[in-house]
């Protein structure tokens, strides 16, 4: 998951409460349904299958209509699962779908205690991101990417991950993130794929090579290996800063991530419960919203290009639409604004 606290002078809120409301969600319906329906929901929550029509819609949403047409026509097979295809799908997904946690703020009062407001049902994720053209955080966007890659024929593994950004090296954080490793057709090397860390993550999949350095337009990354644990570092002014790590030998099932998702979306210790976070890459950097502060930065040193404080719910609504393609209703924008903005910050 993202750690955006370094991007702003004003720190994250880590306590407090607010009224949210919203519409009933499939999670709430599943919670109140019978046992058989709950079992069916859990199965859907861990499912990584997209139907052919859903896969085509996903590829169209991320800007790959020609690949969607091949899948729809039945002319695609696993021999096309090359490193070039993986890089193309990863980049297009990363650039088209914003990182965001807004449903944590909008829906958390609509679900009972012990239930996450963020559904991991693949059909709910598809509806939210593809049909409604929203974004999501790692448990949503990386799951969608995993389902799409498997649908295309790639071999995909799921790994729990620890965010290391801005944490002392002697502190072991919780596994609140998850990443994918992917193998291409005919290949024997795994590649890291992660479109859910936020817009500071690598734009392209990274081959798992110890001390490998990978330069992109907006940043440079390095992978290091200690035992079975890979760490992703990002180049900063002071050198290399660890971003997150994962154990390559511990591949998990999606069911293992349900508790992690619950903690991230409901714990009072989670930054997502008390902050609005939205992030999307630009050509040479990223555009990021933290609560009511909208910023655009460029380059490895995160040189600030613009900063704007959003003073009203209407300004927040307009900024989400213009900068991230996220269209909230006036009521939704007001809920988000009131939940994260004190009078002093507005």
mmCIF file of C-alpha atoms in Angstrom:
data_model
loop_
_atom_site.group_PDB
_atom_site.id
_atom_site.type_symbol
_atom_site.label_atom_id
_atom_site.label_comp_id
_atom_site.label_asym_id
_atom_site.label_seq_id
_atom_site.Cartn_x
_atom_site.Cartn_y
_atom_site.Cartn_z
ATOM 1 C CA UNK A 1 0.000 0.000 0.000
ATOM 2 C CA UNK A 2 1.012 3.583 -0.498
ATOM 3 C CA UNK A 3 2.914 5.666 2.012
ATOM 4 C CA UNK A 4 2.414 9.226 0.811
ATOM 5 C CA UNK A 5 3.198 11.073 4.033
ATOM 6 C CA UNK A 6 6.513 12.334 2.675
ATOM 7 C CA UNK A 7 4.707 14.262 -0.047
ATOM 8 C CA UNK A 8 3.140 16.880 2.187
ATOM 9 C CA UNK A 9 4.040 19.229 4.986
ATOM 10 C CA UNK A 10 0.741 18.546 6.757
ATOM 11 C CA UNK A 11 0.883 15.048 8.318
ATOM 12 C CA UNK A 12 -1.641 12.262 7.950
ATOM 13 C CA UNK A 13 -4.513 12.157 10.350
ATOM 14 C CA UNK A 14 -4.242 9.004 12.424
ATOM 15 C CA UNK A 15 -7.319 9.361 14.594
ATOM 16 C CA UNK A 16 -10.788 10.806 14.515
ATOM 17 C CA UNK A 17 -14.106 9.799 13.080
ATOM 18 C CA UNK A 18 -16.700 11.163 10.721
ATOM 19 C CA UNK A 19 -20.045 10.430 9.145
ATOM 20 C CA UNK A 20 -19.951 8.774 5.790
ATOM 21 C CA UNK A 21 -23.099 6.959 4.664
ATOM 22 C CA UNK A 22 -23.409 5.776 1.077
ATOM 23 C CA UNK A 23 -25.283 3.090 -0.815
ATOM 24 C CA UNK A 24 -25.640 -0.566 0.295
ATOM 25 C CA UNK A 25 -22.778 -2.694 -0.969
ATOM 26 C CA UNK A 26 -22.516 -6.357 -1.988
ATOM 27 C CA UNK A 27 -20.437 -6.841 1.171
ATOM 28 C CA UNK A 28 -23.337 -5.755 3.360
ATOM 29 C CA UNK A 29 -25.739 -7.893 1.365
ATOM 30 C CA UNK A 30 -23.450 -10.912 1.729
ATOM 31 C CA UNK A 31 -23.052 -10.336 5.460
ATOM 32 C CA UNK A 32 -26.811 -10.363 6.002
ATOM 33 C CA UNK A 33 -27.484 -13.226 3.586
ATOM 34 C CA UNK A 34 -27.781 -16.915 4.386
ATOM 35 C CA UNK A 35 -24.832 -19.225 4.947
ATOM 36 C CA UNK A 36 -24.849 -20.577 1.390
ATOM 37 C CA UNK A 37 -24.793 -17.060 -0.049
ATOM 38 C CA UNK A 38 -21.935 -16.090 2.263
ATOM 39 C CA UNK A 39 -19.917 -19.106 1.111
ATOM 40 C CA UNK A 40 -20.556 -18.087 -2.503
ATOM 41 C CA UNK A 41 -19.412 -14.542 -1.747
ATOM 42 C CA UNK A 42 -16.171 -15.749 -0.137
ATOM 43 C CA UNK A 43 -15.465 -17.919 -3.167
ATOM 44 C CA UNK A 44 -16.018 -14.919 -5.433
ATOM 45 C CA UNK A 45 -13.755 -12.817 -3.207
ATOM 46 C CA UNK A 46 -10.836 -15.193 -3.757
ATOM 47 C CA UNK A 47 -11.615 -15.918 -7.404
ATOM 48 C CA UNK A 48 -9.122 -14.687 -9.999
ATOM 49 C CA UNK A 49 -11.192 -15.428 -13.095
ATOM 50 C CA UNK A 50 -12.482 -12.890 -15.605
ATOM 51 C CA UNK A 51 -14.928 -13.905 -18.295
ATOM 52 C CA UNK A 52 -13.937 -13.320 -21.918
ATOM 53 C CA UNK A 53 -16.224 -10.301 -22.183
ATOM 54 C CA UNK A 54 -14.845 -8.867 -18.942
ATOM 55 C CA UNK A 55 -11.269 -9.364 -20.139
ATOM 56 C CA UNK A 56 -12.068 -7.528 -23.379
ATOM 57 C CA UNK A 57 -13.677 -4.679 -21.447
ATOM 58 C CA UNK A 58 -10.630 -4.473 -19.170
ATOM 59 C CA UNK A 59 -8.229 -4.293 -22.119
ATOM 60 C CA UNK A 60 -10.362 -1.607 -23.743
ATOM 61 C CA UNK A 61 -10.499 0.379 -20.482
ATOM 62 C CA UNK A 62 -6.697 0.473 -20.237
ATOM 63 C CA UNK A 63 -6.295 1.510 -23.884
ATOM 64 C CA UNK A 64 -5.568 -1.780 -25.667
ATOM 65 C CA UNK A 65 -8.551 -2.200 -28.028
ATOM 66 C CA UNK A 66 -6.592 -4.224 -30.592
ATOM 67 C CA UNK A 67 -5.616 -6.825 -28.002
ATOM 68 C CA UNK A 68 -9.220 -6.823 -26.787
ATOM 69 C CA UNK A 69 -10.388 -7.531 -30.342
ATOM 70 C CA UNK A 70 -8.022 -10.504 -30.633
ATOM 71 C CA UNK A 71 -9.252 -11.927 -27.336
ATOM 72 C CA UNK A 72 -12.859 -11.382 -28.359
ATOM 73 C CA UNK A 73 -12.325 -13.036 -31.730
ATOM 74 C CA UNK A 74 -10.676 -16.069 -30.123
ATOM 75 C CA UNK A 75 -7.400 -15.480 -31.996
ATOM 76 C CA UNK A 76 -5.328 -14.989 -28.851
ATOM 77 C CA UNK A 77 -3.450 -17.813 -27.127
ATOM 78 C CA UNK A 78 -0.762 -18.182 -24.502
ATOM 79 C CA UNK A 79 2.043 -18.012 -27.069
ATOM 80 C CA UNK A 80 1.408 -14.261 -27.058
ATOM 81 C CA UNK A 81 2.333 -14.041 -23.369
ATOM 82 C CA UNK A 82 5.725 -12.475 -24.063
ATOM 83 C CA UNK A 83 7.669 -9.957 -22.038
ATOM 84 C CA UNK A 84 6.549 -7.294 -24.516
ATOM 85 C CA UNK A 85 2.889 -8.112 -23.857
ATOM 86 C CA UNK A 86 3.449 -8.118 -20.097
ATOM 87 C CA UNK A 87 5.182 -4.746 -20.227
ATOM 88 C CA UNK A 88 2.436 -3.284 -22.402
ATOM 89 C CA UNK A 89 -0.441 -4.474 -20.207
ATOM 90 C CA UNK A 90 1.334 -3.422 -17.007
ATOM 91 C CA UNK A 91 2.165 0.058 -18.305
ATOM 92 C CA UNK A 92 -1.296 0.699 -19.715
ATOM 93 C CA UNK A 93 -3.007 -0.460 -16.507
ATOM 94 C CA UNK A 94 -0.652 1.634 -14.363
ATOM 95 C CA UNK A 95 -1.266 4.779 -16.413
ATOM 96 C CA UNK A 96 -5.025 4.364 -16.919
ATOM 97 C CA UNK A 97 -6.286 3.337 -13.474
ATOM 98 C CA UNK A 98 -5.648 5.664 -10.517
ATOM 99 C CA UNK A 99 -4.643 4.544 -7.053
ATOM 100 C CA UNK A 100 -7.375 5.610 -4.606
ATOM 101 C CA UNK A 101 -8.983 4.670 -1.292
ATOM 102 C CA UNK A 102 -12.176 6.740 -1.457
ATOM 103 C CA UNK A 103 -14.551 3.829 -0.815
ATOM 104 C CA UNK A 104 -12.988 3.359 2.621
ATOM 105 C CA UNK A 105 -14.299 6.821 3.477
ATOM 106 C CA UNK A 106 -17.560 6.603 1.551
ATOM 107 C CA UNK A 107 -18.797 3.161 2.592
ATOM 108 C CA UNK A 108 -17.338 2.193 5.953
ATOM 109 C CA UNK A 109 -20.509 3.067 7.903
ATOM 110 C CA UNK A 110 -22.590 0.892 5.575
ATOM 111 C CA UNK A 111 -21.034 -2.377 6.681
ATOM 112 C CA UNK A 112 -21.143 -4.155 10.058
ATOM 113 C CA UNK A 113 -18.144 -4.363 12.344
ATOM 114 C CA UNK A 114 -15.670 -6.919 11.090
ATOM 115 C CA UNK A 115 -16.559 -6.416 7.424
ATOM 116 C CA UNK A 116 -14.425 -4.421 5.011
ATOM 117 C CA UNK A 117 -16.073 -1.640 2.983
ATOM 118 C CA UNK A 118 -13.755 -2.606 0.102
ATOM 119 C CA UNK A 119 -14.977 -5.717 -1.674
ATOM 120 C CA UNK A 120 -12.487 -8.233 -3.071
ATOM 121 C CA UNK A 121 -15.191 -9.930 -5.118
ATOM 122 C CA UNK A 122 -13.739 -9.889 -8.638
ATOM 123 C CA UNK A 123 -17.099 -8.896 -10.121
ATOM 124 C CA UNK A 124 -17.385 -5.958 -7.699
ATOM 125 C CA UNK A 125 -13.853 -4.872 -8.597
ATOM 126 C CA UNK A 126 -14.646 -5.166 -12.295
ATOM 127 C CA UNK A 127 -17.818 -3.084 -11.914
ATOM 128 C CA UNK A 128 -16.067 -0.401 -9.878
ATOM 129 C CA UNK A 129 -12.921 0.000 -11.981
ATOM 130 C CA UNK A 130 -14.041 -0.949 -15.485
ATOM 131 C CA UNK A 131 -17.734 -0.017 -15.618
ATOM 132 C CA UNK A 132 -17.747 2.930 -13.201
ATOM 133 C CA UNK A 133 -14.205 3.969 -14.219
ATOM 134 C CA UNK A 134 -12.960 4.397 -10.661
ATOM 135 C CA UNK A 135 -9.594 3.360 -9.261
ATOM 136 C CA UNK A 136 -8.631 1.321 -6.221
ATOM 137 C CA UNK A 137 -5.848 0.344 -3.879
ATOM 138 C CA UNK A 138 -3.556 -2.683 -4.109
ATOM 139 C CA UNK A 139 -6.061 -5.355 -3.090
ATOM 140 C CA UNK A 140 -8.322 -4.219 -5.909
ATOM 141 C CA UNK A 141 -6.000 -3.111 -8.707
ATOM 142 C CA UNK A 142 -3.405 -5.851 -8.313
ATOM 143 C CA UNK A 143 -6.160 -8.460 -8.087
ATOM 144 C CA UNK A 144 -7.682 -7.126 -11.303
ATOM 145 C CA UNK A 145 -4.281 -7.218 -13.002
ATOM 146 C CA UNK A 146 -3.689 -10.785 -11.773
ATOM 147 C CA UNK A 147 -7.048 -11.919 -13.123
ATOM 148 C CA UNK A 148 -6.406 -10.254 -16.486
ATOM 149 C CA UNK A 149 -2.912 -11.699 -16.835
ATOM 150 C CA UNK A 150 -4.144 -15.177 -15.959
ATOM 151 C CA UNK A 151 -6.961 -14.732 -18.456
ATOM 152 C CA UNK A 152 -4.390 -13.953 -21.146
ATOM 153 C CA UNK A 153 -2.401 -17.060 -20.224
ATOM 154 C CA UNK A 154 0.427 -15.772 -18.000
ATOM 155 C CA UNK A 155 1.585 -17.683 -14.924
ATOM 156 C CA UNK A 156 0.895 -15.466 -11.902
ATOM 157 C CA UNK A 157 1.773 -15.787 -8.215
ATOM 158 C CA UNK A 158 0.514 -13.657 -5.302
ATOM 159 C CA UNK A 159 2.796 -12.497 -2.470
ATOM 160 C CA UNK A 160 2.147 -10.601 0.730
ATOM 161 C CA UNK A 161 4.352 -7.525 1.050
ATOM 162 C CA UNK A 162 5.610 -5.104 3.691
ATOM 163 C CA UNK A 163 5.786 -1.374 2.961
ATOM 164 C CA UNK A 164 9.248 -0.138 3.991
ATOM 165 C CA UNK A 165 9.014 3.485 2.883
ATOM 166 C CA UNK A 166 9.941 5.948 5.651
ATOM 167 C CA UNK A 167 10.321 3.165 8.224
ATOM 168 C CA UNK A 168 13.480 2.371 10.237
ATOM 169 C CA UNK A 169 15.207 -0.777 8.953
ATOM 170 C CA UNK A 170 14.959 -2.456 12.377
ATOM 171 C CA UNK A 171 11.147 -2.146 12.386
ATOM 172 C CA UNK A 172 9.137 -4.991 10.837
ATOM 173 C CA UNK A 173 5.874 -3.535 9.501
ATOM 174 C CA UNK A 174 2.686 -5.478 8.929
ATOM 175 C CA UNK A 175 2.093 -7.132 5.569
ATOM 176 C CA UNK A 176 -0.423 -4.557 4.369
ATOM 177 C CA UNK A 177 0.502 -4.692 0.683
ATOM 178 C CA UNK A 178 0.533 -7.429 -1.909
ATOM 179 C CA UNK A 179 2.350 -7.858 -5.199
ATOM 180 C CA UNK A 180 2.498 -10.282 -8.114
ATOM 181 C CA UNK A 181 5.265 -12.231 -9.747
ATOM 182 C CA UNK A 182 4.670 -13.222 -13.350
ATOM 183 C CA UNK A 183 6.360 -15.657 -15.726
ATOM 184 C CA UNK A 184 6.148 -15.194 -19.503
ATOM 185 C CA UNK A 185 5.694 -17.926 -22.109
ATOM 186 C CA UNK A 186 8.827 -20.016 -22.496
ATOM 187 C CA UNK A 187 10.673 -18.040 -19.815
ATOM 188 C CA UNK A 188 12.227 -19.188 -16.568
ATOM 189 C CA UNK A 189 12.587 -15.794 -14.852
ATOM 190 C CA UNK A 190 9.895 -14.262 -12.691
ATOM 191 C CA UNK A 191 9.003 -10.566 -13.014
ATOM 192 C CA UNK A 192 7.638 -8.308 -10.293
ATOM 193 C CA UNK A 193 4.302 -6.721 -11.238
ATOM 194 C CA UNK A 194 2.700 -4.103 -8.983
ATOM 195 C CA UNK A 195 0.155 -1.488 -10.053
ATOM 196 C CA UNK A 196 -1.188 -0.890 -6.537
ATOM 197 C CA UNK A 197 1.588 0.768 -4.542
ATOM 198 C CA UNK A 198 0.702 4.281 -5.810
ATOM 199 C CA UNK A 199 2.085 6.296 -8.717
ATOM 200 C CA UNK A 200 5.656 6.063 -7.356
ATOM 201 C CA UNK A 201 5.772 2.353 -8.192
ATOM 202 C CA UNK A 202 7.638 1.069 -11.266
ATOM 203 C CA UNK A 203 5.710 1.723 -14.459
ATOM 204 C CA UNK A 204 6.965 -1.543 -15.958
ATOM 205 C CA UNK A 205 7.396 -5.046 -14.521
ATOM 206 C CA UNK A 206 10.871 -5.668 -13.105
ATOM 207 C CA UNK A 207 12.792 -8.905 -13.751
ATOM 208 C CA UNK A 208 13.927 -10.418 -10.463
ATOM 209 C CA UNK A 209 17.657 -9.724 -10.733
ATOM 210 C CA UNK A 210 19.726 -9.030 -7.604
ATOM 211 C CA UNK A 211 21.215 -5.517 -7.713
ATOM 212 C CA UNK A 212 19.396 -4.905 -10.983
ATOM 213 C CA UNK A 213 18.917 -1.194 -11.691
ATOM 214 C CA UNK A 214 16.005 -0.089 -13.853
ATOM 215 C CA UNK A 215 15.738 3.499 -15.092
ATOM 216 C CA UNK A 216 12.379 4.895 -16.141
ATOM 217 C CA UNK A 217 11.365 8.368 -17.271
ATOM 218 C CA UNK A 218 10.135 9.429 -13.829
ATOM 219 C CA UNK A 219 12.306 7.365 -11.488
ATOM 220 C CA UNK A 220 15.047 4.752 -11.126
ATOM 221 C CA UNK A 221 14.587 1.504 -9.192
ATOM 222 C CA UNK A 222 16.831 -1.208 -7.797
ATOM 223 C CA UNK A 223 16.052 -4.753 -6.668
ATOM 224 C CA UNK A 224 18.036 -6.474 -3.938
ATOM 225 C CA UNK A 225 17.764 -10.021 -2.618
ATOM 226 C CA UNK A 226 18.464 -11.179 0.951
ATOM 227 C CA UNK A 227 17.663 -14.851 1.441
ATOM 228 C CA UNK A 228 14.320 -15.194 -0.309
ATOM 229 C CA UNK A 229 13.215 -11.601 0.338
ATOM 230 C CA UNK A 230 13.278 -9.113 -2.526
ATOM 231 C CA UNK A 231 13.303 -5.388 -1.728
ATOM 232 C CA UNK A 232 12.347 -2.670 -4.190
ATOM 233 C CA UNK A 233 14.339 0.560 -3.768
ATOM 234 C CA UNK A 234 13.651 3.923 -5.389
ATOM 235 C CA UNK A 235 16.435 6.416 -6.078
ATOM 236 C CA UNK A 236 16.100 9.607 -4.054
ATOM 237 C CA UNK A 237 18.382 12.561 -3.385
ATOM 238 C CA UNK A 238 20.079 10.773 -0.477
ATOM 239 C CA UNK A 239 20.650 7.512 -2.369
ATOM 240 C CA UNK A 240 18.357 4.469 -2.391
ATOM 241 C CA UNK A 241 15.164 4.341 -0.330
ATOM 242 C CA UNK A 242 13.446 0.999 0.320
ATOM 243 C CA UNK A 243 9.835 1.008 -0.867
ATOM 244 C CA UNK A 244 8.520 -2.481 -0.082
ATOM 245 C CA UNK A 245 9.659 -6.099 0.116
ATOM 246 C CA UNK A 246 8.215 -9.585 -0.359
ATOM 247 C CA UNK A 247 9.230 -13.213 0.102
ATOM 248 C CA UNK A 248 9.523 -14.896 -3.296
ATOM 249 C CA UNK A 249 9.202 -18.366 -1.776
ATOM 250 C CA UNK A 250 5.912 -17.566 -0.033
ATOM 251 C CA UNK A 251 3.199 -17.504 -2.641
ATOM 252 C CA UNK A 252 -0.237 -17.136 -1.067
ATOM 253 C CA UNK A 253 -3.859 -17.485 -2.091
ATOM 254 C CA UNK A 254 -6.242 -14.546 -2.332
ATOM 255 C CA UNK A 255 -8.045 -15.895 0.744
ATOM 256 C CA UNK A 256 -4.920 -15.106 2.779
ATOM 257 C CA UNK A 257 -5.369 -11.439 1.920
ATOM 258 C CA UNK A 258 -8.932 -11.020 3.200
ATOM 259 C CA UNK A 259 -7.799 -10.284 6.766
ATOM 260 C CA UNK A 260 -5.107 -7.896 5.512
ATOM 261 C CA UNK A 261 -7.703 -6.016 3.476
ATOM 262 C CA UNK A 262 -9.986 -5.820 6.506
ATOM 263 C CA UNK A 263 -7.213 -4.284 8.626
ATOM 264 C CA UNK A 264 -6.198 -1.760 5.969
ATOM 265 C CA UNK A 265 -9.770 -0.566 5.435
ATOM 266 C CA UNK A 266 -11.048 -0.543 9.042
ATOM 267 C CA UNK A 267 -8.209 -0.264 11.593
ATOM 268 C CA UNK A 268 -7.819 3.065 13.378
ATOM 269 C CA UNK A 269 -4.075 2.603 12.808
ATOM 270 C CA UNK A 270 -4.495 2.517 9.025
ATOM 271 C CA UNK A 271 -3.777 5.691 7.077
ATOM 272 C CA UNK A 272 -6.602 4.806 4.691
ATOM 273 C CA UNK A 273 -9.286 5.122 7.353
ATOM 274 C CA UNK A 274 -8.600 8.809 8.032
ATOM 275 C CA UNK A 275 -7.171 10.165 4.771
ATOM 276 C CA UNK A 276 -8.232 10.572 1.158
ATOM 277 C CA UNK A 277 -5.408 9.321 -1.078
ATOM 278 C CA UNK A 278 -5.453 9.463 -4.869
ATOM 279 C CA UNK A 279 -2.440 9.143 -7.158
ATOM 280 C CA UNK A 280 -1.846 8.737 -10.878
ATOM 281 C CA UNK A 281 1.331 8.844 -12.977
ATOM 282 C CA UNK A 282 2.052 11.601 -15.465
ATOM 283 C CA UNK A 283 4.597 11.490 -18.304
ATOM 284 C CA UNK A 284 7.511 12.377 -16.010
ATOM 285 C CA UNK A 285 6.108 12.135 -12.513
ATOM 286 C CA UNK A 286 2.785 11.884 -10.763
ATOM 287 C CA UNK A 287 -0.284 13.826 -9.691
ATOM 288 C CA UNK A 288 -1.361 13.149 -6.107
ATOM 289 C CA UNK A 289 -4.201 14.156 -3.840
ATOM 290 C CA UNK A 290 -3.809 13.959 -0.056
ATOM 291 C CA UNK A 291 -7.047 15.007 1.597
ATOM 292 C CA UNK A 292 -7.617 18.471 0.086
ATOM 293 C CA UNK A 293 -4.105 19.161 -1.245
ATOM 294 C CA UNK A 294 -3.507 18.477 -4.939
ATOM 295 C CA UNK A 295 0.120 18.324 -6.110
ATOM 296 C CA UNK A 296 2.035 17.456 -9.260
ATOM 297 C CA UNK A 297 5.704 16.471 -9.090
ATOM 298 C CA UNK A 298 8.281 15.416 -11.663
ATOM 299 C CA UNK A 299 11.542 13.486 -11.756
ATOM 300 C CA UNK A 300 13.496 11.347 -9.316
ATOM 301 C CA UNK A 301 13.766 14.255 -6.872
ATOM 302 C CA UNK A 302 9.997 14.866 -6.915
ATOM 303 C CA UNK A 303 10.340 18.479 -7.997
ATOM 304 C CA UNK A 304 7.039 20.157 -7.278
ATOM 305 C CA UNK A 305 5.392 21.622 -10.369
ATOM 306 C CA UNK A 306 2.144 22.740 -8.793
ATOM 307 C CA UNK A 307 0.254 22.715 -5.496
ATOM 308 C CA UNK A 308 -3.350 23.634 -4.870
ATOM 309 C CA UNK A 309 -5.436 23.588 -1.690
ATOM 310 C CA UNK A 310 -9.031 22.610 -2.416
ATOM 311 C CA UNK A 311 -11.254 24.771 -0.269
ATOM 312 C CA UNK A 312 -14.704 23.284 -0.916
ATOM 313 C CA UNK A 313 -16.339 19.954 -1.752
ATOM 314 C CA UNK A 314 -17.102 21.315 -5.210
ATOM 315 C CA UNK A 315 -13.401 22.009 -5.828
ATOM 316 C CA UNK A 316 -12.573 18.478 -4.644
ATOM 317 C CA UNK A 317 -15.194 17.017 -6.967
ATOM 318 C CA UNK A 318 -13.862 18.998 -9.930
ATOM 319 C CA UNK A 319 -10.227 18.115 -9.183
ATOM 320 C CA UNK A 320 -10.984 14.391 -8.943
ATOM 321 C CA UNK A 321 -12.698 14.505 -12.322
ATOM 322 C CA UNK A 322 -10.123 16.677 -14.078
ATOM 323 C CA UNK A 323 -6.931 15.149 -12.669
ATOM 324 C CA UNK A 324 -7.893 11.491 -12.155
ATOM 325 C CA UNK A 325 -11.048 10.833 -14.170
ATOM 326 C CA UNK A 326 -12.938 9.985 -10.972
ATOM 327 C CA UNK A 327 -16.497 11.263 -11.053
ATOM 328 C CA UNK A 328 -18.134 11.491 -7.627
ATOM 329 C CA UNK A 329 -21.576 12.874 -7.012
ATOM 330 C CA UNK A 330 -21.830 16.135 -5.104
ATOM 331 C CA UNK A 331 -22.997 14.190 -2.075
ATOM 332 C CA UNK A 332 -20.060 11.793 -2.257
ATOM 333 C CA UNK A 333 -17.561 14.617 -2.675
ATOM 334 C CA UNK A 334 -19.049 16.358 0.359
ATOM 335 C CA UNK A 335 -18.703 13.192 2.457
ATOM 336 C CA UNK A 336 -15.075 12.765 1.496
ATOM 337 C CA UNK A 337 -14.278 16.446 2.060
ATOM 338 C CA UNK A 338 -15.936 16.602 5.475
ATOM 339 C CA UNK A 339 -14.305 13.376 6.632
ATOM 340 C CA UNK A 340 -10.717 14.483 5.976
ATOM 341 C CA UNK A 341 -10.717 18.293 6.091
ATOM 342 C CA UNK A 342 -10.828 20.245 9.313
ATOM 343 C CA UNK A 343 -11.766 23.950 9.170
ATOM 344 C CA UNK A 344 -8.063 24.773 9.571
ATOM 345 C CA UNK A 345 -7.054 22.665 6.554
ATOM 346 C CA UNK A 346 -9.736 23.925 4.178
#
